[in-house]
Short mmCIF file of C-alpha atoms in Angstrom, two decimals:
data_model
loop_
_atom_site.label_atom_id
_atom_site.label_comp_id
_atom_site.label_asym_id
_atom_site.label_seq_id
_atom_site.Cartn_x
_atom_site.Cartn_y
_atom_site.Cartn_z
CA UNK A 1 45.84 -54.87 -70.40
CA UNK A 2 44.78 -51.52 -71.82
CA UNK A 3 42.34 -49.87 -69.40
CA UNK A 4 41.46 -47.33 -72.09
CA UNK A 5 39.69 -50.09 -74.02
CA UNK A 6 36.95 -49.90 -71.42
CA UNK A 7 35.82 -46.76 -73.27
CA UNK A 8 37.27 -47.23 -76.78
CA UNK A 9 36.43 -50.91 -77.30
CA UNK A 10 34.12 -52.05 -74.48
CA UNK A 11 33.19 -55.37 -76.09
CA UNK A 12 36.81 -56.47 -76.42
CA UNK A 13 37.67 -55.30 -72.92
CA UNK A 14 34.68 -57.21 -71.55
CA UNK A 15 35.82 -60.44 -73.24
CA UNK A 16 39.22 -60.12 -71.57
CA UNK A 17 37.59 -59.60 -68.18
CA UNK A 18 35.28 -62.58 -68.62
CA UNK A 19 38.21 -64.88 -69.31
CA UNK A 20 39.98 -63.55 -66.22
CA UNK A 21 36.78 -63.97 -64.19
CA UNK A 22 36.54 -67.67 -64.99
CA UNK A 23 40.20 -68.23 -64.08
CA UNK A 24 39.96 -66.39 -60.78
CA UNK A 25 36.76 -68.23 -59.80
CA UNK A 26 38.60 -71.49 -60.45
CA UNK A 27 41.49 -70.38 -58.25
CA UNK A 28 43.95 -68.92 -60.78
CA UNK A 29 45.03 -65.34 -59.93
CA UNK A 30 44.78 -62.83 -62.77
CA UNK A 31 46.09 -59.22 -62.70
CA UNK A 32 43.08 -58.04 -64.73
CA UNK A 33 40.94 -58.37 -61.63
CA UNK A 34 42.15 -56.07 -58.80
CA UNK A 35 42.95 -57.77 -55.51
CA UNK A 36 40.28 -55.69 -53.72
CA UNK A 37 37.62 -57.11 -56.04
CA UNK A 38 38.90 -60.66 -55.61
CA UNK A 39 38.64 -60.17 -51.85
CA UNK A 40 35.07 -58.97 -52.31
CA UNK A 41 34.26 -61.99 -54.46
CA UNK A 42 35.58 -64.29 -51.73
CA UNK A 43 33.57 -62.48 -49.05
CA UNK A 44 30.44 -62.71 -51.19
CA UNK A 45 30.88 -66.42 -51.88
CA UNK A 46 31.52 -67.01 -48.18
CA UNK A 47 28.10 -65.42 -47.59
CA UNK A 48 26.55 -67.93 -49.96
CA UNK A 49 26.46 -65.89 -53.20
CA UNK A 50 27.26 -67.94 -56.31
CA UNK A 51 28.58 -66.51 -59.60
CA UNK A 52 25.64 -68.32 -61.21
CA UNK A 53 23.11 -66.79 -58.85
CA UNK A 54 20.52 -64.67 -60.60
CA UNK A 55 18.21 -63.21 -57.99
CA UNK A 56 19.22 -60.81 -55.25
CA UNK A 57 17.71 -60.94 -51.80
CA UNK A 58 14.46 -58.95 -51.64
CA UNK A 59 13.80 -57.10 -48.40
CA UNK A 60 10.53 -55.27 -49.12
CA UNK A 61 7.67 -55.24 -51.58
CA UNK A 62 7.31 -52.21 -53.83
CA UNK A 63 4.34 -50.97 -51.78
CA UNK A 64 6.51 -51.06 -48.66
CA UNK A 65 9.32 -49.26 -50.50
CA UNK A 66 6.98 -46.35 -51.17
CA UNK A 67 6.55 -45.96 -47.40
CA UNK A 68 10.31 -46.23 -46.85
CA UNK A 69 10.89 -43.41 -49.34
CA UNK A 70 8.59 -41.02 -47.53
CA UNK A 71 10.57 -41.38 -44.32
CA UNK A 72 14.02 -41.30 -45.90
CA UNK A 73 16.16 -38.14 -45.92
CA UNK A 74 17.33 -38.76 -49.49
CA UNK A 75 13.79 -38.18 -50.72
CA UNK A 76 14.55 -34.45 -50.46
CA UNK A 77 17.49 -34.65 -52.86
CA UNK A 78 16.10 -37.24 -55.26
CA UNK A 79 14.50 -34.54 -57.49
CA UNK A 80 17.88 -32.84 -57.95
CA UNK A 81 19.58 -36.18 -58.72
CA UNK A 82 16.80 -36.94 -61.17
CA UNK A 83 17.45 -33.72 -63.03
CA UNK A 84 21.22 -34.12 -63.00
CA UNK A 85 21.62 -37.73 -64.07
CA UNK A 86 18.35 -39.42 -65.02
CA UNK A 87 17.27 -40.09 -68.58
CA UNK A 88 13.75 -41.49 -68.64
CA UNK A 89 13.09 -40.43 -72.22
CA UNK A 90 11.99 -43.10 -74.66
CA UNK A 91 15.54 -43.57 -75.96
CA UNK A 92 17.31 -43.34 -72.58
CA UNK A 93 19.90 -46.08 -72.07
CA UNK A 94 21.06 -45.82 -68.47
CA UNK A 95 19.40 -46.38 -65.13
CA UNK A 96 19.60 -44.03 -62.13
CA UNK A 97 19.40 -45.89 -58.81
CA UNK A 98 19.36 -44.62 -55.24
CA UNK A 99 19.66 -47.02 -52.31
CA UNK A 100 19.52 -46.71 -48.55
CA UNK A 101 22.57 -47.09 -46.32
CA UNK A 102 22.32 -50.87 -46.47
CA UNK A 103 22.19 -51.13 -50.27
CA UNK A 104 18.44 -51.69 -50.66
CA UNK A 105 17.10 -50.00 -53.79
CA UNK A 106 14.55 -47.31 -52.95
CA UNK A 107 14.42 -45.40 -56.23
CA UNK A 108 15.24 -46.15 -59.85
CA UNK A 109 14.61 -44.02 -62.93
CA UNK A 110 15.10 -44.93 -66.58
CA UNK A 111 13.45 -45.44 -69.92
CA UNK A 112 10.87 -48.23 -70.25
CA UNK A 113 13.38 -50.35 -72.20
CA UNK A 114 16.13 -49.98 -69.57
CA UNK A 115 13.68 -50.68 -66.74
CA UNK A 116 12.56 -53.87 -68.47
CA UNK A 117 16.17 -54.95 -68.89
CA UNK A 118 16.86 -54.21 -65.23
CA UNK A 119 13.79 -56.23 -64.27
CA UNK A 120 15.36 -59.34 -65.83
CA UNK A 121 18.11 -59.00 -63.19
CA UNK A 122 15.59 -58.08 -60.47
CA UNK A 123 17.50 -54.80 -60.23
CA UNK A 124 14.41 -53.21 -58.75
CA UNK A 125 12.92 -51.46 -55.75
CA UNK A 126 13.23 -53.51 -52.56
CA UNK A 127 16.18 -55.59 -53.79
CA UNK A 128 19.28 -55.82 -51.62
CA UNK A 129 22.34 -54.87 -53.68
CA UNK A 130 24.86 -55.30 -50.89
CA UNK A 131 27.54 -58.00 -50.95
CA UNK A 132 25.30 -60.23 -48.86
CA UNK A 133 22.34 -59.57 -51.15
CA UNK A 134 23.81 -60.25 -54.60
CA UNK A 135 27.60 -60.24 -54.37
CA UNK A 136 30.20 -57.81 -55.66
CA UNK A 137 28.79 -54.84 -57.60
CA UNK A 138 29.36 -51.09 -57.70
CA UNK A 139 26.79 -50.37 -54.98
CA UNK A 140 28.28 -52.92 -52.58
CA UNK A 141 31.81 -51.71 -53.28
CA UNK A 142 30.81 -48.08 -52.64
CA UNK A 143 29.45 -49.17 -49.26
CA UNK A 144 32.55 -51.22 -48.42
CA UNK A 145 35.15 -48.69 -49.56
CA UNK A 146 33.27 -45.50 -48.72
CA UNK A 147 34.25 -43.98 -52.08
CA UNK A 148 33.21 -43.74 -55.71
CA UNK A 149 33.52 -47.03 -57.62
CA UNK A 150 33.14 -48.07 -61.26
CA UNK A 151 32.62 -51.75 -62.11
CA UNK A 152 32.64 -52.99 -65.67
CA UNK A 153 31.34 -56.30 -67.02
CA UNK A 154 33.05 -59.31 -65.38
CA UNK A 155 34.34 -57.24 -62.49
CA UNK A 156 30.89 -58.09 -61.09
CA UNK A 157 30.82 -61.46 -59.36
CA UNK A 158 27.49 -62.67 -60.78
CA UNK A 159 27.72 -63.66 -64.45
CA UNK A 160 24.33 -62.26 -65.45
CA UNK A 161 25.69 -58.80 -64.54
CA UNK A 162 28.55 -59.03 -67.03
CA UNK A 163 26.64 -57.08 -69.68
CA UNK A 164 26.44 -54.04 -67.39
CA UNK A 165 28.68 -51.14 -66.42
CA UNK A 166 27.91 -49.52 -63.08
CA UNK A 167 29.20 -46.41 -61.33
CA UNK A 168 28.31 -45.71 -57.71
CA UNK A 169 29.24 -43.45 -54.80
CA UNK A 170 27.94 -43.10 -51.25
CA UNK A 171 25.99 -40.04 -50.11
CA UNK A 172 26.80 -38.97 -46.57
CA UNK A 173 25.25 -36.66 -44.01
CA UNK A 174 27.38 -33.49 -44.21
CA UNK A 175 26.98 -32.90 -40.47
CA UNK A 176 27.81 -36.37 -39.14
CA UNK A 177 29.54 -38.20 -41.99
CA UNK A 178 26.99 -41.00 -41.69
CA UNK A 179 26.29 -42.87 -44.95
CA UNK A 180 22.68 -42.23 -45.99
CA UNK A 181 22.65 -44.22 -49.23
CA UNK A 182 24.36 -44.90 -52.53
CA UNK A 183 23.86 -43.18 -55.89
CA UNK A 184 24.36 -45.52 -58.85
CA UNK A 185 24.26 -45.08 -62.62
CA UNK A 186 24.09 -48.35 -64.57
CA UNK A 187 23.59 -49.38 -68.16
CA UNK A 188 24.86 -51.52 -71.03
CA UNK A 189 28.63 -51.64 -71.47
CA UNK A 190 28.75 -49.02 -74.21
CA UNK A 191 26.96 -46.41 -72.08
CA UNK A 192 29.99 -45.91 -69.86
CA UNK A 193 32.32 -42.99 -70.58
CA UNK A 194 35.30 -41.31 -68.99
CA UNK A 195 32.88 -38.65 -67.68
CA UNK A 196 30.52 -41.05 -65.89
CA UNK A 197 32.51 -41.30 -62.68
CA UNK A 198 33.05 -37.54 -62.59
CA UNK A 199 29.33 -36.87 -63.08
CA UNK A 200 28.34 -39.26 -60.28
CA UNK A 201 30.82 -37.61 -57.92
CA UNK A 202 29.50 -34.19 -58.89
CA UNK A 203 25.90 -35.26 -58.27
CA UNK A 204 26.85 -36.62 -54.85
CA UNK A 205 28.42 -33.27 -53.96
CA UNK A 206 25.24 -31.50 -55.03
CA UNK A 207 23.11 -33.87 -52.93
CA UNK A 208 25.32 -33.42 -49.86
CA UNK A 209 25.29 -29.66 -50.34
CA UNK A 210 21.48 -29.68 -50.41
CA UNK A 211 21.36 -31.90 -47.33
CA UNK A 212 23.50 -29.30 -45.56
CA UNK A 213 21.01 -26.46 -46.13
CA UNK A 214 18.76 -25.31 -43.32
CA UNK A 215 15.76 -27.09 -44.79
CA UNK A 216 17.73 -30.23 -45.60
CA UNK A 217 17.50 -29.57 -49.31
CA UNK A 218 13.72 -29.46 -49.43
CA UNK A 219 13.63 -26.26 -51.49
CA UNK A 220 16.48 -26.50 -54.00
CA UNK A 221 16.05 -30.24 -54.29
CA UNK A 222 12.52 -29.92 -55.62
CA UNK A 223 13.39 -29.19 -59.22
CA UNK A 224 12.03 -32.29 -60.92
CA UNK A 225 9.38 -34.97 -60.40
CA UNK A 226 10.09 -38.26 -58.70
CA UNK A 227 8.30 -41.53 -59.38
CA UNK A 228 5.46 -42.21 -56.95
CA UNK A 229 5.72 -38.73 -55.49
CA UNK A 230 3.81 -35.55 -56.18
CA UNK A 231 6.15 -33.11 -57.96
CA UNK A 232 7.13 -30.06 -55.96
CA UNK A 233 7.54 -26.63 -57.47
CA UNK A 234 11.05 -25.34 -58.12
CA UNK A 235 12.34 -22.88 -55.58
CA UNK A 236 12.29 -19.30 -56.80
CA UNK A 237 14.41 -16.45 -55.53
CA UNK A 238 12.72 -13.54 -53.83
CA UNK A 239 13.31 -11.48 -56.96
CA UNK A 240 12.27 -12.79 -60.39
CA UNK A 241 14.46 -12.54 -63.48
CA UNK A 242 13.07 -9.73 -65.63
CA UNK A 243 15.56 -9.73 -68.52
CA UNK A 244 18.90 -11.01 -69.76
CA UNK A 245 21.86 -8.93 -70.87
CA UNK A 246 23.62 -10.91 -73.61
CA UNK A 247 25.13 -8.15 -75.73
CA UNK A 248 28.81 -7.43 -75.17
CA UNK A 249 31.25 -9.22 -72.89
CA UNK A 250 29.57 -8.85 -69.49
CA UNK A 251 26.48 -11.04 -69.57
CA UNK A 252 24.07 -10.77 -66.65
CA UNK A 253 20.59 -11.60 -65.45
CA UNK A 254 18.56 -8.59 -64.33
CA UNK A 255 15.94 -9.14 -61.62
CA UNK A 256 12.70 -7.25 -61.20
CA UNK A 257 14.04 -5.50 -58.10
CA UNK A 258 16.81 -3.94 -60.20
CA UNK A 259 19.60 -6.21 -58.99
CA UNK A 260 21.94 -7.96 -61.44
CA UNK A 261 23.75 -11.30 -61.35
CA UNK A 262 26.78 -11.82 -63.56
CA UNK A 263 26.73 -14.90 -65.78
CA UNK A 264 29.68 -17.06 -66.71
CA UNK A 265 30.31 -17.29 -70.44
CA UNK A 266 29.08 -20.90 -70.59
CA UNK A 267 25.83 -20.09 -68.80
CA UNK A 268 25.32 -17.05 -71.00
CA UNK A 269 25.84 -19.22 -74.09
CA UNK A 270 23.21 -21.65 -72.86
CA UNK A 271 20.75 -18.82 -72.18
CA UNK A 272 21.42 -17.30 -75.61
CA UNK A 273 20.53 -20.62 -77.22
CA UNK A 274 17.39 -20.94 -75.08
CA UNK A 275 16.44 -17.39 -76.04
CA UNK A 276 16.78 -18.26 -79.73
CA UNK A 277 14.23 -21.07 -79.87
CA UNK A 278 10.79 -21.04 -78.31
CA UNK A 279 10.22 -24.82 -78.48
CA UNK A 280 13.26 -25.44 -76.27
CA UNK A 281 16.24 -27.77 -76.41
CA UNK A 282 16.97 -31.26 -75.17
CA UNK A 283 20.11 -31.95 -73.13
CA UNK A 284 21.50 -33.89 -76.08
CA UNK A 285 20.98 -30.97 -78.48
CA UNK A 286 22.60 -28.46 -76.15
CA UNK A 287 25.53 -30.82 -75.53
CA UNK A 288 26.20 -31.07 -79.26
CA UNK A 289 25.77 -27.35 -79.95
CA UNK A 290 28.11 -26.33 -77.13
CA UNK A 291 30.67 -29.15 -77.14
CA UNK A 292 30.34 -30.98 -80.46
CA UNK A 293 30.73 -34.75 -80.52
CA UNK A 294 32.51 -34.71 -77.15
CA UNK A 295 29.50 -33.20 -75.35
CA UNK A 296 27.50 -35.27 -72.88
CA UNK A 297 23.88 -34.73 -71.75
CA UNK A 298 24.99 -35.33 -68.16
CA UNK A 299 27.32 -32.32 -68.29
CA UNK A 300 24.48 -30.15 -69.61
CA UNK A 301 22.11 -31.36 -66.90
CA UNK A 302 24.67 -30.45 -64.26
CA UNK A 303 25.13 -26.97 -65.71
CA UNK A 304 21.37 -26.50 -66.11
CA UNK A 305 20.85 -27.45 -62.49
CA UNK A 306 23.28 -24.68 -61.52
CA UNK A 307 21.54 -22.20 -63.83
CA UNK A 308 18.14 -23.03 -62.40
CA UNK A 309 19.45 -22.80 -58.84
CA UNK A 310 20.83 -19.34 -59.71
CA UNK A 311 17.83 -18.03 -61.65
CA UNK A 312 14.95 -19.94 -60.09
CA UNK A 313 11.92 -20.27 -62.35
CA UNK A 314 13.52 -18.40 -65.26
CA UNK A 315 14.40 -21.70 -66.95
CA UNK A 316 12.07 -24.65 -67.37
CA UNK A 317 13.00 -28.23 -68.23
CA UNK A 318 11.84 -31.12 -70.42
CA UNK A 319 12.75 -29.53 -72.78
CA UNK A 320 15.00 -26.76 -71.48
CA UNK A 321 13.51 -23.36 -72.36
CA UNK A 322 13.04 -19.89 -70.96
CA UNK A 323 9.90 -19.38 -68.88
CA UNK A 324 7.06 -17.76 -70.81
CA UNK A 325 7.49 -14.43 -69.02
CA UNK A 326 11.18 -14.26 -69.90
CA UNK A 327 11.14 -15.53 -73.48
CA UNK A 328 12.33 -12.78 -75.80
CA UNK A 329 13.16 -10.47 -72.89
CA UNK A 330 16.91 -10.35 -73.52
CA UNK A 331 18.58 -7.23 -74.88
CA UNK A 332 19.30 -9.08 -78.13
CA UNK A 333 15.67 -10.19 -78.27
CA UNK A 334 14.58 -6.57 -77.84
CA UNK A 335 16.61 -5.60 -80.91
CA UNK A 336 14.76 -8.21 -82.96
CA UNK A 337 11.37 -7.13 -81.59
CA UNK A 338 12.03 -3.52 -82.56
CA UNK A 339 13.09 -4.57 -86.06
CA UNK A 340 9.94 -6.64 -86.50
CA UNK A 341 7.92 -3.63 -85.44
CA UNK A 342 9.60 -1.45 -88.07
CA UNK A 343 11.34 0.67 -85.44
CA UNK A 344 14.77 0.54 -87.07
CA UNK A 345 16.24 3.61 -85.38
CA UNK A 346 15.34 2.29 -81.92
CA UNK A 347 16.68 -1.15 -82.79
CA UNK A 348 19.98 0.36 -83.90
CA UNK A 349 20.21 2.35 -80.68
CA UNK A 350 19.50 -0.79 -78.63
CA UNK A 351 22.13 -2.82 -80.52
CA UNK A 352 25.08 -1.63 -78.46
CA UNK A 353 27.51 -4.56 -78.86
CA UNK A 354 27.82 -7.98 -80.54
CA UNK A 355 26.02 -10.94 -79.02
CA UNK A 356 28.34 -12.52 -76.40
CA UNK A 357 31.40 -11.01 -78.03
CA UNK A 358 33.83 -13.33 -76.18
CA UNK A 359 32.12 -16.53 -77.27
CA UNK A 360 33.84 -18.69 -79.86
CA UNK A 361 31.14 -21.36 -79.86
CA UNK A 362 29.90 -21.92 -83.41
CA UNK A 363 26.22 -21.95 -82.44
CA UNK A 364 26.58 -18.56 -80.75
CA UNK A 365 28.64 -17.19 -83.64
CA UNK A 366 25.77 -18.10 -85.98
CA UNK A 367 23.28 -16.28 -83.75
CA UNK A 368 25.62 -13.30 -83.68
CA UNK A 369 25.89 -13.27 -87.48
CA UNK A 370 22.12 -13.57 -87.84
CA UNK A 371 21.61 -10.56 -85.60
CA UNK A 372 24.17 -8.55 -87.57
CA UNK A 373 22.43 -9.51 -90.80
CA UNK A 374 18.99 -8.57 -89.48
CA UNK A 375 20.07 -5.13 -88.29
CA UNK A 376 22.22 -4.42 -91.35
CA UNK A 377 19.44 -5.42 -93.75
CA UNK A 378 16.89 -3.23 -91.98
CA UNK A 379 19.21 -0.22 -91.92
CA UNK A 380 20.07 -0.57 -95.62
CA UNK A 381 16.40 -0.96 -96.52
CA UNK A 382 15.49 2.19 -94.59
CA UNK A 383 17.18 4.47 -97.13
CA UNK A 384 18.08 6.79 -94.24
CA UNK A 385 21.61 8.21 -94.57
CA UNK A 386 21.85 9.05 -90.87
CA UNK A 387 20.97 5.48 -89.89
CA UNK A 388 23.52 4.13 -92.36
CA UNK A 389 26.21 6.37 -90.87
CA UNK A 390 25.31 5.25 -87.35
CA UNK A 391 25.38 1.58 -88.41
CA UNK A 392 28.71 1.87 -90.19
CA UNK A 393 30.15 3.57 -87.11
CA UNK A 394 29.51 0.50 -84.94
CA UNK A 395 31.78 -2.51 -84.58
CA UNK A 396 28.99 -4.69 -85.95
CA UNK A 397 28.44 -2.65 -89.11
CA UNK A 398 31.96 -1.40 -89.80
CA UNK A 399 32.63 -4.01 -92.49
CA UNK A 400 29.20 -3.88 -94.14
CA UNK A 401 30.17 -3.09 -97.74
CA UNK A 402 26.55 -3.18 -98.88
CA UNK A 403 25.73 -0.44 -96.36
CA UNK A 404 28.63 1.65 -97.71
CA UNK A 405 27.29 1.27 -101.26
CA UNK A 406 23.79 2.23 -100.07
CA UNK A 407 25.20 5.33 -98.39
CA UNK A 408 27.06 6.29 -101.57
CA UNK A 409 23.89 6.12 -103.63
CA UNK A 410 22.15 8.48 -101.19
CA UNK A 411 24.85 11.08 -100.41
CA UNK A 412 26.88 10.84 -103.60
CA UNK A 413 30.21 9.22 -104.42
CA UNK A 414 32.16 12.35 -103.54
CA UNK A 415 30.83 12.70 -100.01
CA UNK A 416 33.74 12.70 -97.50
CA UNK A 417 31.85 10.47 -95.07
CA UNK A 418 31.10 7.93 -97.76
CA UNK A 419 34.75 7.94 -98.90
CA UNK A 420 35.96 7.41 -95.33
CA UNK A 421 33.68 4.42 -94.82
CA UNK A 422 34.66 3.07 -98.24
CA UNK A 423 38.33 3.24 -97.29
CA UNK A 424 37.69 1.52 -93.95
CA UNK A 425 36.16 -1.50 -95.70
CA UNK A 426 39.15 -1.76 -98.03
CA UNK A 427 37.02 -1.27 -101.15
CA UNK A 428 38.50 0.68 -104.09
CA UNK A 429 37.17 4.21 -104.71
CA UNK A 430 34.69 4.15 -107.57
#
């Protein structure tokens, strides 16, 4: 059986699992179902769970769950998990679930359509998703094994769950190792990807890291709203980001106290894209621009969480965009502002290096080319020979044949400087 079909052809893989499920339930061993899952099925059925059972055990009403949330330690990290993994947009297709240490669902976040679909399974707040509550599923397996688990289609015991793919991992107290709850991401079969398990593990590490802070994650974990809870403000560093340095190969954020924080190339690329568009970007758009068809919104949300933790309120979400005080405050943005103000000489002086010169990402390359075009056009239109010479002497303008022609018209075709620039562009002497 080809495990890779789980991602490449989920419908076919699910059919194979369903056939194996029926055989195993009737007492015929099948290698498609791991022995550990078969053992879990037997434990569940011994507890009275039937493969035809639909409803899980319900432990609390929703109103009681709201009280349970307020007293639970995971409430402090739920905002961070929301930002990393949730997709409650209109078109969102997966469900984010957080349970307590016994498997009772305390939080769930998803689009209205996914929530309605989950309601048909009573996959809702107050439901017990342990083995005893509804049989073998990713949440129960995470509690039993103590590790990250991914269950697909008929690997679930209950047949009505066979249209779902679920990935779960326990969250533990970093000081004691005690299990505090389980993080689960569930959705239709075709929502699963090879990255899902990695993203859930990463989110668990973030949650446990926040729980290990002196305030238990209350500050950094307050980056996004949680259902039935008043949103908290994002934590901000003592110093506020005043500008971004995106020109050249050493990107950095500059704070208002004069300190600087170096940026990785990927984070600088994200900030360059945010700086280029005032209306902001969705996680899906950034994933495509930075990674093409292989990009995932979950990966972007993880990276954006890190960026926001590093830069505080400099970046806002839903959609992702620079805060109003920072928008246009990059060194590349300053070049454009000077050009728009007709201050070509100052713009040329400020344009010290190409935009993120080490980036090979197409979206950044386009921004780089646009900036070159804007500066080159303004310099050529100025009719100032000294500005043309300065522009042609930069790495960005060295191949600007139109600027060389403009210089020749001003200083004459026999000017030594003009001839030198002409030769450097590879153009024949006229």
